[in-house]
Amino acid sequence: MGKLTLTAFVTLDGVHQAPGGPEEDPRDGFEQGGWSVPYGDEDFGRFVTGVFSRVDAFLLGRRTYEIFAGYWPKVTDPADPIAAKLNSLPKYVASSSLTDPAWSGTTVVRGDLAKEVTALKERTGRELQVHGSGALAQSLLALDLIDTVHLLTFPVVLGAGRRLFAEGGVPTAFRHVSGSTTGAGVAIHTYERAGRPTYGSY
């Protein structure tokens, strides 16, 4: 059975909305899209390339899928390690309304998310990867389906925007397995899900 991994970009105040560009996700009047771009140095690129080297299939939310599908099929350089994986490997998109995805290799996942994603994990050899896809990530976290989280925290506070770990999330403990900081100051930490939190007092 494969592992379900989430790679997520957040600000210091926990915002994950529209890291990659101004037009990416302007919901709720969000005007600060593209906040991760100034920090995209070689260290960052090396980490992301490493993540993509372990993937066997992708699971994406509808919004992230459409952003990716509008960009990556046009990147046809076979030496591009991200485009090569995204364009050739199976892609699953969780959506109740998408009917005819144009990006080759795409399957729409409908119905019971827990059942469908568990079946996908069972069919995946190494990693089934979620990138971005904030609403989907929140649903998967609530169902205890995500095994590993790569959390990339960028040294910026926005003061507004959608949070990855929002109010009402399921209390979950994680075990820290690795960490590093890029030259541009992005803190990269990898966590594995470790059940429910335990509590004590000082």
mmCIF file of C-alpha atoms in Angstrom:
data_model
loop_
_atom_site.group_PDB
_atom_site.id
_atom_site.type_symbol
_atom_site.label_atom_id
_atom_site.label_comp_id
_atom_site.label_asym_id
_atom_site.label_seq_id
_atom_site.Cartn_x
_atom_site.Cartn_y
_atom_site.Cartn_z
ATOM 1 C CA MET A 1 0.000 0.000 0.000
ATOM 2 C CA GLY A 2 1.287 3.458 -0.884
ATOM 3 C CA LYS A 3 1.529 6.454 1.398
ATOM 4 C CA LEU A 4 -0.647 9.512 0.983
ATOM 5 C CA THR A 5 1.543 12.605 1.268
ATOM 6 C CA LEU A 6 0.582 16.265 1.351
ATOM 7 C CA THR A 7 2.960 19.034 0.282
ATOM 8 C CA ALA A 8 1.626 22.381 1.490
ATOM 9 C CA PHE A 9 2.918 25.959 1.419
ATOM 10 C CA VAL A 10 1.867 28.224 4.302
ATOM 11 C CA THR A 11 2.751 31.662 5.632
ATOM 12 C CA LEU A 12 3.820 32.258 9.231
ATOM 13 C CA ASP A 13 0.186 33.018 10.035
ATOM 14 C CA GLY A 14 -0.987 29.793 8.410
ATOM 15 C CA VAL A 15 -2.392 31.119 5.122
ATOM 16 C CA HIS A 16 -2.196 28.678 2.209
ATOM 17 C CA GLN A 17 -4.323 30.558 -0.331
ATOM 18 C CA ALA A 18 -2.838 31.330 -3.754
ATOM 19 C CA PRO A 19 0.901 30.913 -3.123
ATOM 20 C CA GLY A 20 1.747 30.758 -6.821
ATOM 21 C CA GLY A 21 0.248 33.824 -8.467
ATOM 22 C CA PRO A 22 -2.136 36.795 -8.207
ATOM 23 C CA GLU A 23 -4.915 35.148 -10.256
ATOM 24 C CA GLU A 24 -4.635 31.722 -8.655
ATOM 25 C CA ASP A 25 -7.381 32.042 -6.029
ATOM 26 C CA PRO A 26 -8.869 35.501 -5.381
ATOM 27 C CA ARG A 27 -11.826 34.185 -3.320
ATOM 28 C CA ASP A 28 -13.003 36.377 -0.443
ATOM 29 C CA GLY A 29 -11.305 39.359 -2.123
ATOM 30 C CA PHE A 30 -7.810 37.912 -1.559
ATOM 31 C CA GLU A 31 -5.320 40.229 -3.292
ATOM 32 C CA GLN A 32 -1.971 38.843 -2.081
ATOM 33 C CA GLY A 33 -1.618 35.836 -4.376
ATOM 34 C CA GLY A 34 1.902 34.890 -5.398
ATOM 35 C CA TRP A 35 3.464 35.331 -1.951
ATOM 36 C CA SER A 36 5.699 32.239 -2.234
ATOM 37 C CA VAL A 37 7.365 33.289 -5.495
ATOM 38 C CA PRO A 38 10.162 35.527 -4.081
ATOM 39 C CA TYR A 39 11.472 32.547 -2.048
ATOM 40 C CA GLY A 40 11.832 30.049 -4.904
ATOM 41 C CA ASP A 41 15.588 29.475 -4.738
ATOM 42 C CA GLU A 42 17.709 26.423 -5.614
ATOM 43 C CA ASP A 43 17.219 24.815 -2.181
ATOM 44 C CA PHE A 44 13.457 25.069 -2.609
ATOM 45 C CA GLY A 45 13.647 23.625 -6.128
ATOM 46 C CA ARG A 46 15.816 20.740 -4.937
ATOM 47 C CA PHE A 47 13.329 19.793 -2.210
ATOM 48 C CA VAL A 48 10.333 19.907 -4.561
ATOM 49 C CA THR A 49 12.183 17.858 -7.184
ATOM 50 C CA GLY A 50 12.955 15.282 -4.470
ATOM 51 C CA VAL A 51 9.269 15.030 -3.566
ATOM 52 C CA PHE A 52 8.323 14.485 -7.211
ATOM 53 C CA SER A 53 10.972 11.763 -7.561
ATOM 54 C CA ARG A 54 8.930 9.516 -5.219
ATOM 55 C CA VAL A 55 5.471 9.881 -6.765
ATOM 56 C CA ASP A 56 3.396 7.155 -8.430
ATOM 57 C CA ALA A 57 0.085 9.059 -8.712
ATOM 58 C CA PHE A 58 -1.456 12.445 -7.894
ATOM 59 C CA LEU A 59 -4.657 13.293 -6.032
ATOM 60 C CA LEU A 60 -5.795 16.890 -6.495
ATOM 61 C CA GLY A 61 -8.701 19.124 -5.577
ATOM 62 C CA ARG A 62 -10.748 20.632 -8.394
ATOM 63 C CA ARG A 63 -9.284 24.144 -8.158
ATOM 64 C CA THR A 64 -5.646 23.005 -7.984
ATOM 65 C CA TYR A 65 -6.281 20.492 -10.772
ATOM 66 C CA GLU A 66 -7.561 23.216 -13.087
ATOM 67 C CA ILE A 67 -4.586 25.493 -12.310
ATOM 68 C CA PHE A 68 -2.171 22.607 -12.996
ATOM 69 C CA ALA A 69 -4.062 21.483 -16.133
ATOM 70 C CA GLY A 70 -3.866 25.009 -17.536
ATOM 71 C CA TYR A 71 -0.080 25.112 -17.170
ATOM 72 C CA TRP A 72 1.797 21.799 -17.006
ATOM 73 C CA PRO A 73 0.625 20.147 -20.263
ATOM 74 C CA LYS A 74 2.305 23.058 -22.091
ATOM 75 C CA VAL A 75 5.664 22.257 -20.428
ATOM 76 C CA THR A 76 6.939 19.604 -22.813
ATOM 77 C CA ASP A 77 10.653 19.511 -21.924
ATOM 78 C CA PRO A 78 11.267 15.837 -21.009
ATOM 79 C CA ALA A 79 14.086 16.966 -18.702
ATOM 80 C CA ASP A 80 11.671 18.945 -16.503
ATOM 81 C CA PRO A 81 11.284 16.601 -13.497
ATOM 82 C CA ILE A 82 7.942 18.048 -12.391
ATOM 83 C CA ALA A 83 6.243 18.326 -15.786
ATOM 84 C CA ALA A 84 7.426 14.854 -16.785
ATOM 85 C CA LYS A 85 5.725 13.288 -13.745
ATOM 86 C CA LEU A 86 2.544 15.376 -13.855
ATOM 87 C CA ASN A 87 1.991 14.772 -17.551
ATOM 88 C CA SER A 88 2.722 11.037 -17.571
ATOM 89 C CA LEU A 89 1.469 9.633 -14.237
ATOM 90 C CA PRO A 90 -2.160 8.947 -13.205
ATOM 91 C CA LYS A 91 -4.014 11.970 -11.867
ATOM 92 C CA TYR A 92 -7.127 11.698 -9.720
ATOM 93 C CA VAL A 93 -9.263 14.775 -9.127
ATOM 94 C CA ALA A 94 -11.865 14.873 -6.367
ATOM 95 C CA SER A 95 -14.906 16.592 -7.833
ATOM 96 C CA SER A 96 -18.662 16.110 -7.930
ATOM 97 C CA SER A 97 -19.084 18.392 -10.949
ATOM 98 C CA LEU A 98 -16.107 17.796 -13.300
ATOM 99 C CA THR A 99 -17.281 15.487 -16.077
ATOM 100 C CA ASP A 100 -14.826 15.523 -18.971
ATOM 101 C CA PRO A 101 -11.258 16.300 -17.887
ATOM 102 C CA ALA A 102 -9.061 17.199 -20.860
ATOM 103 C CA TRP A 103 -5.662 16.480 -19.265
ATOM 104 C CA SER A 104 -4.610 13.005 -20.320
ATOM 105 C CA GLY A 105 -4.374 10.391 -17.574
ATOM 106 C CA THR A 106 -7.048 12.024 -15.383
ATOM 107 C CA THR A 107 -9.743 10.120 -13.493
ATOM 108 C CA VAL A 108 -12.501 11.935 -11.595
ATOM 109 C CA VAL A 109 -13.077 10.623 -8.058
ATOM 110 C CA ARG A 110 -16.674 10.865 -6.898
ATOM 111 C CA GLY A 111 -18.669 9.404 -4.048
ATOM 112 C CA ASP A 112 -17.338 8.350 -0.646
ATOM 113 C CA LEU A 113 -13.959 10.084 -0.296
ATOM 114 C CA ALA A 114 -12.704 7.760 2.465
ATOM 115 C CA LYS A 115 -13.527 4.642 0.474
ATOM 116 C CA GLU A 116 -12.223 5.949 -2.849
ATOM 117 C CA VAL A 117 -8.942 7.306 -1.457
ATOM 118 C CA THR A 118 -8.288 4.174 0.603
ATOM 119 C CA ALA A 119 -8.678 2.148 -2.607
ATOM 120 C CA LEU A 120 -6.293 4.501 -4.430
ATOM 121 C CA LYS A 121 -3.688 4.094 -1.680
ATOM 122 C CA GLU A 122 -3.995 0.326 -1.951
ATOM 123 C CA ARG A 123 -3.324 0.520 -5.708
ATOM 124 C CA THR A 124 -0.339 2.874 -5.367
ATOM 125 C CA GLY A 125 3.135 1.446 -4.892
ATOM 126 C CA ARG A 126 5.047 4.358 -3.382
ATOM 127 C CA GLU A 127 3.365 7.718 -2.908
ATOM 128 C CA LEU A 128 -0.043 9.098 -3.802
ATOM 129 C CA GLN A 129 0.664 12.823 -3.595
ATOM 130 C CA VAL A 130 -1.548 15.802 -2.823
ATOM 131 C CA HIS A 131 -0.112 19.215 -3.744
ATOM 132 C CA GLY A 132 -1.884 22.340 -2.523
ATOM 133 C CA SER A 133 -5.594 21.454 -2.778
ATOM 134 C CA GLY A 134 -6.464 23.083 0.539
ATOM 135 C CA ALA A 135 -10.133 22.056 0.812
ATOM 136 C CA LEU A 136 -9.336 18.478 -0.203
ATOM 137 C CA ALA A 137 -6.380 18.390 2.216
ATOM 138 C CA GLN A 138 -8.653 19.474 5.081
ATOM 139 C CA SER A 139 -11.123 16.700 4.225
ATOM 140 C CA LEU A 140 -8.349 14.094 4.027
ATOM 141 C CA LEU A 141 -6.848 15.234 7.328
ATOM 142 C CA ALA A 142 -10.277 14.965 8.976
ATOM 143 C CA LEU A 143 -10.535 11.381 7.705
ATOM 144 C CA ASP A 144 -7.025 10.453 8.988
ATOM 145 C CA LEU A 145 -6.016 9.517 5.445
ATOM 146 C CA ILE A 146 -2.862 11.624 5.127
ATOM 147 C CA ASP A 147 0.240 9.762 6.284
ATOM 148 C CA THR A 148 2.942 12.395 5.735
ATOM 149 C CA VAL A 149 2.841 16.199 5.586
ATOM 150 C CA HIS A 150 5.627 18.272 4.030
ATOM 151 C CA LEU A 151 4.902 21.708 5.477
ATOM 152 C CA LEU A 152 6.839 24.566 3.877
ATOM 153 C CA THR A 153 6.531 27.707 5.992
ATOM 154 C CA PHE A 154 7.466 30.954 4.256
ATOM 155 C CA PRO A 155 8.816 33.947 6.223
ATOM 156 C CA VAL A 156 5.880 36.239 5.548
ATOM 157 C CA VAL A 157 2.697 37.250 7.413
ATOM 158 C CA LEU A 158 -0.309 38.244 5.299
ATOM 159 C CA GLY A 159 -3.007 38.927 7.892
ATOM 160 C CA ALA A 160 -5.760 37.570 5.625
ATOM 161 C CA GLY A 161 -6.525 34.528 3.533
ATOM 162 C CA ARG A 162 -7.667 30.940 3.903
ATOM 163 C CA ARG A 163 -5.833 28.875 6.501
ATOM 164 C CA LEU A 164 -4.731 25.305 5.930
ATOM 165 C CA PHE A 165 -5.393 24.311 9.548
ATOM 166 C CA ALA A 166 -8.697 26.058 10.095
ATOM 167 C CA GLU A 167 -10.970 26.198 13.132
ATOM 168 C CA GLY A 168 -12.823 22.939 13.645
ATOM 169 C CA GLY A 169 -10.080 20.636 12.364
ATOM 170 C CA VAL A 170 -9.738 17.161 13.871
ATOM 171 C CA PRO A 171 -7.144 17.185 16.698
ATOM 172 C CA THR A 172 -4.167 15.253 15.335
ATOM 173 C CA ALA A 173 -0.646 14.601 16.616
ATOM 174 C CA PHE A 174 2.320 14.362 14.272
ATOM 175 C CA ARG A 175 5.864 13.057 14.614
ATOM 176 C CA HIS A 176 8.615 15.274 13.188
ATOM 177 C CA VAL A 177 10.851 13.244 10.880
ATOM 178 C CA SER A 178 13.038 15.807 9.113
ATOM 179 C CA GLY A 179 13.634 19.500 8.710
ATOM 180 C CA SER A 180 15.750 22.042 6.892
ATOM 181 C CA THR A 181 15.764 25.724 6.006
ATOM 182 C CA THR A 182 16.392 27.073 2.525
ATOM 183 C CA GLY A 183 18.785 29.907 1.803
ATOM 184 C CA ALA A 184 15.786 32.199 1.299
ATOM 185 C CA GLY A 185 14.428 31.289 4.728
ATOM 186 C CA VAL A 186 11.675 28.763 3.965
ATOM 187 C CA ALA A 187 11.388 26.264 6.841
ATOM 188 C CA ILE A 188 10.731 22.798 5.416
ATOM 189 C CA HIS A 189 9.470 20.237 7.916
ATOM 190 C CA THR A 190 8.191 16.728 7.335
ATOM 191 C CA TYR A 191 5.721 15.160 9.761
ATOM 192 C CA GLU A 192 4.110 11.744 9.986
ATOM 193 C CA ARG A 193 0.650 11.336 11.456
ATOM 194 C CA ALA A 194 0.845 9.877 14.959
ATOM 195 C CA GLY A 195 -2.763 9.562 16.100
ATOM 196 C CA ARG A 196 -4.547 11.830 18.566
ATOM 197 C CA PRO A 197 -2.807 14.418 20.737
ATOM 198 C CA THR A 198 -1.952 13.545 24.325
ATOM 199 C CA TYR A 199 -2.314 16.148 27.052
ATOM 200 C CA GLY A 200 -0.667 16.977 30.340
ATOM 201 C CA SER A 201 0.036 19.902 32.622
ATOM 202 C CA TYR A 202 3.101 21.740 33.924
#
